[in-house]
Tab-separated table of C-alpha atoms in Angstrom:
chain	number	residue	atom	x	y	z
A	1	MET	CA	9.949	4.103	-8.676
A	2	LYS	CA	9.165	1.886	-11.877
A	3	ASN	CA	9.092	-1.576	-10.773
A	4	ALA	CA	11.873	-4.262	-12.781
A	5	ASN	CA	10.657	-4.525	-16.591
A	6	LEU	CA	9.686	-7.878	-17.381
A	7	PHE	CA	11.682	-8.344	-20.155
A	8	ASP	CA	14.263	-7.027	-18.365
A	9	LEU	CA	16.936	-10.284	-17.259
A	10	PRO	CA	18.895	-10.039	-14.256
A	11	GLN	CA	22.845	-9.771	-15.322
A	12	VAL	CA	23.418	-13.774	-13.880
A	13	LEU	CA	21.399	-16.728	-14.771
A	14	GLY	CA	22.721	-19.063	-12.573
A	15	ALA	CA	22.186	-23.236	-13.355
A	16	GLU	CA	18.623	-23.095	-11.205
A	17	GLU	CA	15.620	-21.329	-13.004
A	18	PHE	CA	14.908	-18.187	-11.524
A	19	PHE	CA	11.446	-17.257	-9.628
A	20	GLU	CA	10.436	-13.483	-9.070
A	21	PRO	CA	7.482	-13.019	-6.805
A	22	LEU	CA	6.033	-9.878	-8.123
A	23	LEU	CA	3.708	-9.037	-5.634
A	24	PRO	CA	3.366	-10.507	-1.951
A	25	ASP	CA	1.902	-13.813	-1.667
A	26	CYS	CA	-1.306	-13.208	0.257
A	27	GLY	CA	-3.377	-16.113	-1.524
A	28	VAL	CA	-2.575	-15.895	-5.274
A	29	LEU	CA	1.159	-15.567	-6.425
A	30	ILE	CA	2.393	-13.378	-9.369
A	31	GLU	CA	5.634	-14.836	-10.271
A	32	ARG	CA	7.854	-14.266	-12.803
A	33	ILE	CA	9.710	-17.322	-14.069
A	34	ILE	CA	13.366	-17.512	-15.919
A	35	SER	CA	14.724	-20.821	-17.596
A	36	THR	CA	17.436	-21.517	-19.437
A	37	GLY	CA	17.628	-25.156	-20.944
A	38	GLN	CA	15.847	-26.674	-17.506
A	39	ALA	CA	13.023	-28.426	-17.840
A	40	THR	CA	11.735	-30.988	-14.541
A	41	PRO	CA	13.556	-33.701	-13.933
A	42	GLU	CA	13.452	-37.124	-15.263
A	43	GLY	CA	10.427	-39.096	-13.695
A	44	GLU	CA	8.834	-36.262	-11.932
A	45	TRP	CA	5.634	-33.995	-12.214
A	46	TYR	CA	4.499	-30.977	-11.136
A	47	ASP	CA	1.812	-31.208	-9.002
A	48	GLN	CA	0.627	-27.940	-7.585
A	49	GLU	CA	-1.877	-27.432	-4.612
A	50	ARG	CA	-2.926	-24.648	-6.673
A	51	ASP	CA	-4.340	-23.849	-10.039
A	52	GLU	CA	-1.795	-21.602	-12.250
A	53	TRP	CA	-2.348	-19.279	-15.165
A	54	VAL	CA	0.986	-19.278	-16.766
A	55	ALA	CA	2.495	-17.692	-20.366
A	56	LEU	CA	5.109	-17.714	-21.947
A	57	LEU	CA	6.469	-14.258	-22.810
A	58	GLN	CA	9.616	-15.530	-24.296
A	59	GLY	CA	11.632	-18.091	-25.535
A	60	GLU	CA	10.011	-21.470	-26.935
A	61	ALA	CA	9.317	-24.318	-23.873
A	62	ASP	CA	7.530	-28.338	-23.740
A	63	LEU	CA	4.818	-28.800	-21.347
A	64	SER	CA	3.667	-32.488	-20.804
A	65	TYR	CA	0.228	-33.341	-18.971
A	66	GLU	CA	0.239	-37.038	-17.346
A	67	ASP	CA	-3.090	-38.088	-19.760
A	68	GLY	CA	-0.144	-37.805	-22.863
A	69	ARG	CA	-1.524	-34.123	-24.048
A	70	PHE	CA	1.770	-32.548	-25.559
A	71	LEU	CA	2.519	-28.919	-26.093
A	72	LYS	CA	5.071	-26.391	-28.347
A	73	LEU	CA	4.133	-23.548	-26.131
A	74	LYS	CA	6.003	-20.056	-28.428
A	75	ALA	CA	6.440	-16.338	-26.857
A	76	GLY	CA	2.539	-15.491	-26.336
A	77	ASP	CA	1.437	-18.615	-25.597
A	78	TRP	CA	-0.421	-19.413	-22.168
A	79	VAL	CA	-1.974	-22.383	-20.182
A	80	PHE	CA	-4.386	-22.499	-17.723
A	81	ILE	CA	-3.174	-25.570	-15.525
A	82	PRO	CA	-6.316	-26.862	-12.590
A	83	ALA	CA	-4.489	-27.735	-8.938
A	84	HIS	CA	-3.150	-30.949	-8.856
A	85	GLU	CA	-2.810	-31.339	-12.753
A	86	LYS	CA	0.065	-33.156	-13.048
A	87	HIS	CA	2.351	-31.976	-15.990
A	88	ARG	CA	6.214	-31.088	-16.618
A	89	VAL	CA	7.797	-28.867	-18.819
A	90	GLU	CA	10.365	-31.357	-20.990
A	91	LYS	CA	12.344	-28.073	-22.442
A	92	THR	CA	12.825	-24.549	-22.373
A	93	SER	CA	15.273	-22.465	-25.047
A	94	SER	CA	17.925	-21.170	-23.377
A	95	ASP	CA	19.087	-18.704	-26.455
A	96	PRO	CA	16.716	-16.708	-25.526
A	97	PRO	CA	16.072	-17.670	-22.503
A	98	CYS	CA	12.054	-18.127	-21.381
A	99	ILE	CA	10.323	-15.732	-19.611
A	100	TRP	CA	7.279	-17.087	-18.335
A	101	LEU	CA	4.493	-15.341	-16.524
A	102	ALA	CA	2.390	-17.307	-13.634
A	103	VAL	CA	-0.652	-16.254	-11.854
A	104	HIS	CA	-1.199	-19.361	-9.060
A	105	GLY	CA	-4.511	-18.855	-6.412
A	106	ARG	CA	-7.777	-20.257	-7.203
A	107	LEU	CA	-8.396	-18.969	-9.857
A	108	GLY	CA	-11.105	-21.708	-11.410
A	109	ARG	CA	-14.107	-22.971	-10.622
A	110	GLY	CA	-13.717	-25.044	-7.592
A	111	LEU	CA	-10.102	-26.615	-6.703
A	112	VAL	CA	-9.865	-29.942	-8.329
A	113	ALA	CA	-9.984	-32.451	-5.757
A	114	LYS	CA	-6.987	-34.587	-5.275
A	115	ALA	CA	-6.658	-37.889	-6.551
B	1	MET	CA	-6.588	-27.708	-28.687
B	2	LYS	CA	-4.550	-24.176	-28.584
B	3	ASN	CA	-5.360	-21.071	-26.801
B	4	ALA	CA	-5.844	-17.969	-28.515
B	5	ASN	CA	-1.615	-17.098	-28.396
B	6	LEU	CA	-1.452	-12.964	-26.264
B	7	PHE	CA	0.364	-11.372	-29.144
B	8	ASP	CA	-2.201	-11.769	-31.745
B	9	LEU	CA	-5.092	-9.404	-32.241
B	10	PRO	CA	-8.673	-9.369	-33.392
B	11	GLN	CA	-8.605	-9.197	-37.640
B	12	VAL	CA	-10.645	-6.347	-36.550
B	13	LEU	CA	-10.109	-3.628	-34.099
B	14	GLY	CA	-13.201	-1.343	-33.088
B	15	ALA	CA	-12.674	1.697	-32.008
B	16	GLU	CA	-13.034	0.674	-28.094
B	17	GLU	CA	-10.843	-1.139	-25.867
B	18	PHE	CA	-10.878	-5.370	-26.886
B	19	PHE	CA	-11.375	-6.530	-23.110
B	20	GLU	CA	-11.158	-10.246	-23.681
B	21	PRO	CA	-11.281	-12.995	-20.167
B	22	LEU	CA	-8.562	-15.871	-20.416
B	23	LEU	CA	-11.045	-17.075	-17.609
B	24	PRO	CA	-14.333	-17.284	-16.123
B	25	ASP	CA	-14.117	-14.626	-13.122
B	26	CYS	CA	-14.111	-16.683	-9.932
B	27	GLY	CA	-13.117	-14.051	-7.985
B	28	VAL	CA	-9.553	-13.019	-10.075
B	29	LEU	CA	-9.856	-12.350	-13.108
B	30	ILE	CA	-7.488	-12.361	-15.858
B	31	GLU	CA	-8.084	-10.319	-18.649
B	32	ARG	CA	-6.256	-8.961	-21.986
B	33	ILE	CA	-6.800	-5.927	-22.613
B	34	ILE	CA	-6.191	-4.250	-26.230
B	35	SER	CA	-5.946	-0.363	-26.895
B	36	THR	CA	-5.959	1.253	-29.906
B	37	GLY	CA	-5.176	5.328	-29.295
B	38	GLN	CA	-7.782	5.145	-26.249
B	39	ALA	CA	-7.236	7.306	-23.246
B	40	THR	CA	-9.899	7.401	-19.800
B	41	PRO	CA	-12.628	10.593	-20.884
B	42	GLU	CA	-11.281	14.094	-19.108
B	43	GLY	CA	-11.787	14.170	-15.459
B	44	GLU	CA	-12.712	10.247	-15.110
B	45	TRP	CA	-10.983	8.010	-12.826
B	46	TYR	CA	-10.821	4.548	-12.513
B	47	ASP	CA	-11.590	3.959	-9.150
B	48	GLN	CA	-11.650	0.078	-9.063
B	49	GLU	CA	-13.245	-2.549	-6.180
B	50	ARG	CA	-10.325	-4.889	-6.629
B	51	ASP	CA	-7.257	-4.664	-6.858
B	52	GLU	CA	-5.046	-4.721	-10.197
B	53	TRP	CA	-2.115	-6.345	-12.221
B	54	VAL	CA	-0.988	-4.849	-15.104
B	55	ALA	CA	1.606	-5.410	-16.858
B	56	LEU	CA	1.873	-3.654	-20.931
B	57	LEU	CA	3.118	-6.699	-22.601
B	58	GLN	CA	3.042	-4.551	-26.214
B	59	GLY	CA	2.869	-0.914	-26.915
B	60	GLU	CA	2.711	2.382	-24.786
B	61	ALA	CA	1.266	3.718	-22.651
B	62	ASP	CA	0.962	7.115	-20.097
B	63	LEU	CA	-0.965	6.528	-16.752
B	64	SER	CA	-1.484	9.019	-14.230
B	65	TYR	CA	-2.107	8.149	-10.976
B	66	GLU	CA	-5.023	11.162	-8.955
B	67	ASP	CA	-1.701	12.044	-6.536
B	68	GLY	CA	-0.246	13.650	-9.412
B	69	ARG	CA	2.312	10.785	-10.485
B	70	PHE	CA	2.561	10.229	-14.461
B	71	LEU	CA	4.414	6.947	-15.775
B	72	LYS	CA	5.697	5.641	-18.996
B	73	LEU	CA	5.017	2.645	-19.885
B	74	LYS	CA	6.878	0.575	-22.618
B	75	ALA	CA	6.480	-3.182	-23.213
B	76	GLY	CA	7.353	-5.316	-20.210
B	77	ASP	CA	6.374	-2.217	-17.353
B	78	TRP	CA	3.667	-3.695	-14.997
B	79	VAL	CA	2.382	-1.954	-12.223
B	80	PHE	CA	0.589	-2.765	-9.138
B	81	ILE	CA	-3.052	-0.879	-8.842
B	82	PRO	CA	-4.594	-1.418	-4.987
B	83	ALA	CA	-8.642	-0.851	-5.012
B	84	HIS	CA	-9.678	2.313	-5.211
B	85	GLU	CA	-6.288	3.948	-6.104
B	86	LYS	CA	-7.896	6.357	-8.180
B	87	HIS	CA	-5.841	6.423	-11.880
B	88	ARG	CA	-6.089	6.932	-15.221
B	89	VAL	CA	-4.855	5.977	-18.780
B	90	GLU	CA	-3.701	9.214	-20.221
B	91	LYS	CA	-2.343	7.836	-23.319
B	92	THR	CA	-1.992	4.747	-25.516
B	93	SER	CA	0.107	3.551	-28.673
B	94	SER	CA	-1.477	2.616	-31.889
B	95	ASP	CA	0.876	1.603	-33.979
B	96	PRO	CA	1.827	-1.389	-32.415
B	97	PRO	CA	-1.559	-1.436	-30.354
B	98	CYS	CA	-0.860	-1.567	-26.328
B	99	ILE	CA	-1.373	-5.042	-24.924
B	100	TRP	CA	-2.339	-5.070	-21.330
B	101	LEU	CA	-2.236	-7.846	-19.355
B	102	ALA	CA	-4.162	-7.264	-15.880
B	103	VAL	CA	-5.044	-9.756	-13.770
B	104	HIS	CA	-8.000	-8.186	-10.699
B	105	GLY	CA	-8.946	-9.588	-7.099
B	106	ARG	CA	-7.367	-9.427	-4.103
B	107	LEU	CA	-3.896	-9.486	-4.424
B	108	GLY	CA	-2.871	-7.189	-1.731
B	109	ARG	CA	-2.499	-7.052	1.791
B	110	GLY	CA	-5.689	-5.957	1.979
B	111	LEU	CA	-7.815	-4.045	-0.035
B	112	VAL	CA	-7.115	-0.182	1.093
B	113	ALA	CA	-10.497	1.213	2.759
B	114	LYS	CA	-12.835	2.697	0.524
B	115	ALA	CA	-12.300	7.229	0.610
């Protein structure tokens, strides 16, 4: 049996982002995320316990960091976000939807100390 | 500075497959692989120490397993290959080249005992 194709979209996409773990999380989580225009709520930051490697496979999105960096991502772009590096998703395209592939785990040279 | 885009190909692709680690290997290796028609040599199998999650992002490829399974992969298809599950790449497209994204590490519920 074949796994669902990364580029196949669910028949119905709700108002929320769609998070789909591709394997059970045994310390490393590999997940697909589909965004259709959502952004991180105003004034909020992602502050994650684990490092994240994340690629945008389809669509366009803007990321920003607490230190002021701002990145415009297009399909094929990827970033490495060490644990506790605060970041936000400023914008995601809805046509086409953003398809993200994210790997969460201890990926870097060591977890960044929590501020 | 932006990382190289996953869909951008090196200007020159040699006769060998192109392996590109996207982060230092600290127990989990995330790498891009570009194949242009290569296959696993006749009679050989991959028998890996670590689990592998691998997606084909572009191109077409055929995989086979020691137990007789055979998979035709197209862009967006992915497979999970537990450690020591013997497999071969039977065929890869060269036009377009295959772009693989692989994650190697302890990803499953425990390493499969070595036969």
